[in-house]
């Protein structure tokens, strides 16, 4: 049960997030919608790297537990997470210098390029917390439980991001920055929930 429906529900939450974002941006001018589509595909590639991070953390956790040496696990997890956060932060902080060049390889309209670039820069900031969350996700999966993952996803997406997206899109139409800020808030909340649970459980 621990490895079944929680993971499936988490994947469903991610799909719903994408659907809500697309629905919000569909009301924007065509060039901006095109730019968002490009940005979404590019950030999906970045997010896919997080799966590898989770797998790596899960393997490390399994090795510690399987070897009967779970004591240093917390320290090893924190060190791994610090490395992931550092790499993610460097990518996010340098995004101003390379995202526009990358986006321009896929779309030529200046408005679309600007929209995609802004989205990517916000999303890469959110990915700092998201990547660190995947370290903890890997640790919980290595332990054989994903219930904390489910709880953090419900808290960050269903209770925070989804209502924020719909509300902000209603009161601030055609202003995408608040939407991107809600993504950052959701990912930070999810990481905080996972981190608190991990720290208390050891």
C-alpha atoms as a printed R data frame, in Angstrom:
    type eleno elety resid chain resno      x      y       z
1   ATOM     1    CA   UNK     A     1  0.000  0.000   0.000
2   ATOM     2    CA   UNK     A     2  2.861  2.384   0.860
3   ATOM     3    CA   UNK     A     3  4.406  2.096  -2.615
4   ATOM     4    CA   UNK     A     4  1.130  1.940  -4.538
5   ATOM     5    CA   UNK     A     5 -1.581  4.539  -4.442
6   ATOM     6    CA   UNK     A     6  0.454  7.406  -2.878
7   ATOM     7    CA   UNK     A     7  2.835  7.478  -5.855
8   ATOM     8    CA   UNK     A     8 -0.043  7.241  -8.320
9   ATOM     9    CA   UNK     A     9 -1.848 10.075  -6.587
10  ATOM    10    CA   UNK     A    10  1.303 12.206  -6.635
11  ATOM    11    CA   UNK     A    11  1.675 11.706 -10.385
12  ATOM    12    CA   UNK     A    12 -1.965 12.689 -10.797
13  ATOM    13    CA   UNK     A    13 -1.334 15.895  -8.848
14  ATOM    14    CA   UNK     A    14  1.486 16.842 -11.206
15  ATOM    15    CA   UNK     A    15 -0.785 16.296 -14.197
16  ATOM    16    CA   UNK     A    16 -3.507 18.447 -12.664
17  ATOM    17    CA   UNK     A    17 -0.969 21.218 -12.045
18  ATOM    18    CA   UNK     A    18  0.007 21.213 -15.720
19  ATOM    19    CA   UNK     A    19 -3.644 21.254 -16.803
20  ATOM    20    CA   UNK     A    20 -4.441 24.235 -14.553
21  ATOM    21    CA   UNK     A    21 -1.416 26.179 -15.776
22  ATOM    22    CA   UNK     A    22 -2.272 25.505 -19.410
23  ATOM    23    CA   UNK     A    23 -5.892 26.543 -18.788
24  ATOM    24    CA   UNK     A    24 -4.731 29.811 -17.222
25  ATOM    25    CA   UNK     A    25 -2.300 30.634 -20.020
26  ATOM    26    CA   UNK     A    26 -4.705 29.681 -22.818
27  ATOM    27    CA   UNK     A    27 -6.520 32.969 -22.250
28  ATOM    28    CA   UNK     A    28 -3.311 34.879 -22.968
29  ATOM    29    CA   UNK     A    29 -2.359 36.171 -26.444
30  ATOM    30    CA   UNK     A    30 -1.118 33.494 -28.845
31  ATOM    31    CA   UNK     A    31  2.544 34.515 -28.695
32  ATOM    32    CA   UNK     A    32  2.568 34.273 -24.905
33  ATOM    33    CA   UNK     A    33  0.810 30.901 -25.006
34  ATOM    34    CA   UNK     A    34  3.407 29.654 -27.478
35  ATOM    35    CA   UNK     A    35  6.185 30.921 -25.245
36  ATOM    36    CA   UNK     A    36  4.697 29.154 -22.255
37  ATOM    37    CA   UNK     A    37  4.497 25.914 -24.227
38  ATOM    38    CA   UNK     A    38  8.194 26.133 -25.052
39  ATOM    39    CA   UNK     A    39  9.089 27.018 -21.471
40  ATOM    40    CA   UNK     A    40  6.977 24.182 -20.084
41  ATOM    41    CA   UNK     A    41  8.704 21.609 -22.295
42  ATOM    42    CA   UNK     A    42 12.144 22.888 -21.338
43  ATOM    43    CA   UNK     A    43 11.458 22.944 -17.609
44  ATOM    44    CA   UNK     A    44  9.990 19.433 -17.883
45  ATOM    45    CA   UNK     A    45 13.411 18.301 -19.084
46  ATOM    46    CA   UNK     A    46 14.998 19.923 -16.022
47  ATOM    47    CA   UNK     A    47 12.409 18.380 -13.713
48  ATOM    48    CA   UNK     A    48 13.119 14.939 -15.203
49  ATOM    49    CA   UNK     A    49 16.642 15.188 -13.802
50  ATOM    50    CA   UNK     A    50 15.057 15.295 -10.352
51  ATOM    51    CA   UNK     A    51 13.851 11.735 -10.876
52  ATOM    52    CA   UNK     A    52 17.485 10.677 -11.167
53  ATOM    53    CA   UNK     A    53 18.216 12.583  -7.968
54  ATOM    54    CA   UNK     A    54 15.431 10.686  -6.198
55  ATOM    55    CA   UNK     A    55 16.714  7.348  -7.517
56  ATOM    56    CA   UNK     A    56 20.225  8.166  -6.323
57  ATOM    57    CA   UNK     A    57 18.990  9.126  -2.871
58  ATOM    58    CA   UNK     A    58 16.892  5.967  -2.728
59  ATOM    59    CA   UNK     A    59 19.876  3.778  -3.610
60  ATOM    60    CA   UNK     A    60 22.037  5.466  -0.980
61  ATOM    61    CA   UNK     A    61 19.311  5.004   1.625
62  ATOM    62    CA   UNK     A    62 18.835  1.358   0.676
63  ATOM    63    CA   UNK     A    63 22.563  0.727   0.977
64  ATOM    64    CA   UNK     A    64 22.702  2.289   4.427
65  ATOM    65    CA   UNK     A    65 19.653  0.432   5.717
66  ATOM    66    CA   UNK     A    66 20.534 -2.838   3.976
67  ATOM    67    CA   UNK     A    67 24.017 -2.706   5.453
68  ATOM    68    CA   UNK     A    68 22.613 -2.214   8.936
69  ATOM    69    CA   UNK     A    69 24.220  1.208   9.146
70  ATOM    70    CA   UNK     A    70 21.278  3.603   9.229
71  ATOM    71    CA   UNK     A    71 22.903  5.862  11.839
72  ATOM    72    CA   UNK     A    72 24.781  8.190   9.442
73  ATOM    73    CA   UNK     A    73 21.830  8.353   7.043
74  ATOM    74    CA   UNK     A    74 20.614 11.775   8.182
75  ATOM    75    CA   UNK     A    75 24.062 13.344   7.762
76  ATOM    76    CA   UNK     A    76 24.550 11.734   4.353
77  ATOM    77    CA   UNK     A    77 21.113 12.934   3.240
78  ATOM    78    CA   UNK     A    78 21.801 16.505   4.348
79  ATOM    79    CA   UNK     A    79 25.143 16.517   2.513
80  ATOM    80    CA   UNK     A    80 23.570 15.113  -0.647
81  ATOM    81    CA   UNK     A    81 20.764 17.641  -0.427
82  ATOM    82    CA   UNK     A    82 23.234 20.501   0.069
83  ATOM    83    CA   UNK     A    83 25.049 19.471  -3.105
84  ATOM    84    CA   UNK     A    84 21.814 19.274  -5.072
85  ATOM    85    CA   UNK     A    85 20.711 22.667  -3.745
86  ATOM    86    CA   UNK     A    86 24.047 24.233  -4.697
87  ATOM    87    CA   UNK     A    87 23.915 22.934  -8.264
88  ATOM    88    CA   UNK     A    88 20.263 23.961  -8.643
89  ATOM    89    CA   UNK     A    89 20.988 27.425  -7.245
90  ATOM    90    CA   UNK     A    90 23.893 27.959  -9.644
91  ATOM    91    CA   UNK     A    91 21.648 27.003 -12.565
92  ATOM    92    CA   UNK     A    92 18.885 29.337 -11.363
93  ATOM    93    CA   UNK     A    93 21.211 32.268 -10.673
94  ATOM    94    CA   UNK     A    94 22.889 31.945 -14.062
95  ATOM    95    CA   UNK     A    95 19.567 31.587 -15.917
96  ATOM    96    CA   UNK     A    96 19.517 35.266 -16.830
97  ATOM    97    CA   UNK     A    97 22.525 34.698 -19.083
98  ATOM    98    CA   UNK     A    98 21.477 31.612 -21.024
99  ATOM    99    CA   UNK     A    99 17.703 31.045 -20.957
100 ATOM   100    CA   UNK     A   100 16.927 33.596 -23.682
101 ATOM   101    CA   UNK     A   101 19.547 32.034 -25.963
102 ATOM   102    CA   UNK     A   102 18.125 28.569 -25.342
103 ATOM   103    CA   UNK     A   103 14.505 29.603 -25.880
104 ATOM   104    CA   UNK     A   104 15.350 31.405 -29.116
105 ATOM   105    CA   UNK     A   105 16.382 28.056 -30.588
106 ATOM   106    CA   UNK     A   106 12.752 26.918 -30.429
107 ATOM   107    CA   UNK     A   107 10.726 30.072 -31.106
108 ATOM   108    CA   UNK     A   108 11.453 33.334 -32.933
109 ATOM   109    CA   UNK     A   109  8.671 35.680 -31.814
110 ATOM   110    CA   UNK     A   110 10.137 38.251 -29.355
111 ATOM   111    CA   UNK     A   111  7.037 38.173 -27.144
112 ATOM   112    CA   UNK     A   112  7.098 34.379 -26.977
113 ATOM   113    CA   UNK     A   113 10.819 34.406 -26.200
114 ATOM   114    CA   UNK     A   114 10.352 36.923 -23.405
115 ATOM   115    CA   UNK     A   115  7.422 35.008 -21.896
116 ATOM   116    CA   UNK     A   116  9.217 31.658 -21.994
117 ATOM   117    CA   UNK     A   117 12.393 33.174 -20.581
118 ATOM   118    CA   UNK     A   118 10.587 34.724 -17.624
119 ATOM   119    CA   UNK     A   119  8.733 31.491 -16.896
120 ATOM   120    CA   UNK     A   120 11.955 29.475 -17.007
121 ATOM   121    CA   UNK     A   121 13.750 31.825 -14.651
122 ATOM   122    CA   UNK     A   122 10.958 31.606 -12.070
123 ATOM   123    CA   UNK     A   123 10.618 27.839 -12.526
124 ATOM   124    CA   UNK     A   124 14.347 27.300 -12.031
125 ATOM   125    CA   UNK     A   125 14.138 29.136  -8.708
126 ATOM   126    CA   UNK     A   126 11.246 26.870  -7.727
127 ATOM   127    CA   UNK     A   127 13.341 23.891  -8.805
128 ATOM   128    CA   UNK     A   128 15.849 24.535  -6.018
129 ATOM   129    CA   UNK     A   129 13.219 23.444  -3.501
130 ATOM   130    CA   UNK     A   130 11.787 20.846  -5.893
131 ATOM   131    CA   UNK     A   131 15.154 19.158  -6.444
132 ATOM   132    CA   UNK     A   132 15.825 19.056  -2.705
133 ATOM   133    CA   UNK     A   133 12.367 17.562  -2.225
134 ATOM   134    CA   UNK     A   134 13.352 14.756  -4.572
135 ATOM   135    CA   UNK     A   135 16.306 13.909  -2.353
136 ATOM   136    CA   UNK     A   136 13.887 13.399   0.528
137 ATOM   137    CA   UNK     A   137 11.436 11.580  -1.744
138 ATOM   138    CA   UNK     A   138 14.235  9.158  -2.624
139 ATOM   139    CA   UNK     A   139 15.055  8.660   1.044
140 ATOM   140    CA   UNK     A   140 11.450  7.842   1.932
141 ATOM   141    CA   UNK     A   141 11.169  5.472  -1.013
142 ATOM   142    CA   UNK     A   142 14.424  3.821   0.066
143 ATOM   143    CA   UNK     A   143 12.818  3.282   3.441
144 ATOM   144    CA   UNK     A   144  9.799  1.728   1.781
145 ATOM   145    CA   UNK     A   145  7.217  4.412   2.462
146 ATOM   146    CA   UNK     A   146  5.736  7.173   0.341
147 ATOM   147    CA   UNK     A   147  2.983  8.415   2.634
148 ATOM   148    CA   UNK     A   148  5.027 11.505   3.601
149 ATOM   149    CA   UNK     A   149  5.371 12.246  -0.122
150 ATOM   150    CA   UNK     A   150  1.611 12.109  -0.532
151 ATOM   151    CA   UNK     A   151  1.004 14.385   2.434
152 ATOM   152    CA   UNK     A   152  3.530 16.968   1.268
153 ATOM   153    CA   UNK     A   153  2.100 16.982  -2.261
154 ATOM   154    CA   UNK     A   154 -1.433 17.446  -0.959
155 ATOM   155    CA   UNK     A   155 -0.302 20.304   1.285
156 ATOM   156    CA   UNK     A   156  1.780 22.118  -1.329
157 ATOM   157    CA   UNK     A   157 -0.283 21.612  -4.457
158 ATOM   158    CA   UNK     A   158 -3.908 20.961  -3.526
159 ATOM   159    CA   UNK     A   159 -4.058 23.337  -0.549
160 ATOM   160    CA   UNK     A   160 -1.667 26.069  -1.741
161 ATOM   161    CA   UNK     A   161 -0.793 26.152  -5.424
162 ATOM   162    CA   UNK     A   162 -4.068 25.136  -7.090
163 ATOM   163    CA   UNK     A   163 -6.228 27.670  -5.193
164 ATOM   164    CA   UNK     A   164 -3.570 30.364  -5.691
165 ATOM   165    CA   UNK     A   165 -3.357 29.726  -9.428
166 ATOM   166    CA   UNK     A   166 -7.102 29.941  -9.932
167 ATOM   167    CA   UNK     A   167 -7.549 32.937  -7.622
168 ATOM   168    CA   UNK     A   168 -4.615 34.954  -8.976
169 ATOM   169    CA   UNK     A   169 -5.569 34.249 -12.567
170 ATOM   170    CA   UNK     A   170 -9.046 35.573 -11.766
171 ATOM   171    CA   UNK     A   171 -8.071 38.769  -9.943
172 ATOM   172    CA   UNK     A   172 -4.874 39.504 -11.920
173 ATOM   173    CA   UNK     A   173 -5.632 38.456 -15.499
174 ATOM   174    CA   UNK     A   174 -2.754 38.522 -17.975
175 ATOM   175    CA   UNK     A   175 -0.185 38.966 -15.214
176 ATOM   176    CA   UNK     A   176  1.824 35.729 -15.199
177 ATOM   177    CA   UNK     A   177  4.393 36.591 -12.521
178 ATOM   178    CA   UNK     A   178  1.971 35.924  -9.620
179 ATOM   179    CA   UNK     A   179  1.297 32.500 -11.154
180 ATOM   180    CA   UNK     A   180  4.991 31.708 -11.200
181 ATOM   181    CA   UNK     A   181  5.330 32.974  -7.620
182 ATOM   182    CA   UNK     A   182  2.617 30.554  -6.533
183 ATOM   183    CA   UNK     A   183  4.701 27.726  -8.012
184 ATOM   184    CA   UNK     A   184  7.666 28.789  -5.905
185 ATOM   185    CA   UNK     A   185  5.484 28.970  -2.786
186 ATOM   186    CA   UNK     A   186  4.087 25.490  -3.422
187 ATOM   187    CA   UNK     A   187  7.475 23.862  -3.944
188 ATOM   188    CA   UNK     A   188  8.914 25.518  -0.843
189 ATOM   189    CA   UNK     A   189  5.909 24.338   1.171
190 ATOM   190    CA   UNK     A   190  6.290 20.794  -0.136
191 ATOM   191    CA   UNK     A   191  9.989 20.723   0.696
192 ATOM   192    CA   UNK     A   192  9.326 22.169   4.150
193 ATOM   193    CA   UNK     A   193  6.732 19.496   4.895
194 ATOM   194    CA   UNK     A   194  9.035 16.698   3.758
195 ATOM   195    CA   UNK     A   195 11.999 18.183   5.590
196 ATOM   196    CA   UNK     A   196 10.094 18.535   8.850
197 ATOM   197    CA   UNK     A   197  8.890 14.940   8.679
198 ATOM   198    CA   UNK     A   198 12.380 13.676   7.815
199 ATOM   199    CA   UNK     A   199 14.009 15.609  10.626
200 ATOM   200    CA   UNK     A   200 11.523 14.377  13.215
201 ATOM   201    CA   UNK     A   201 11.772 10.774  12.052
202 ATOM   202    CA   UNK     A   202 15.538 10.824  11.686
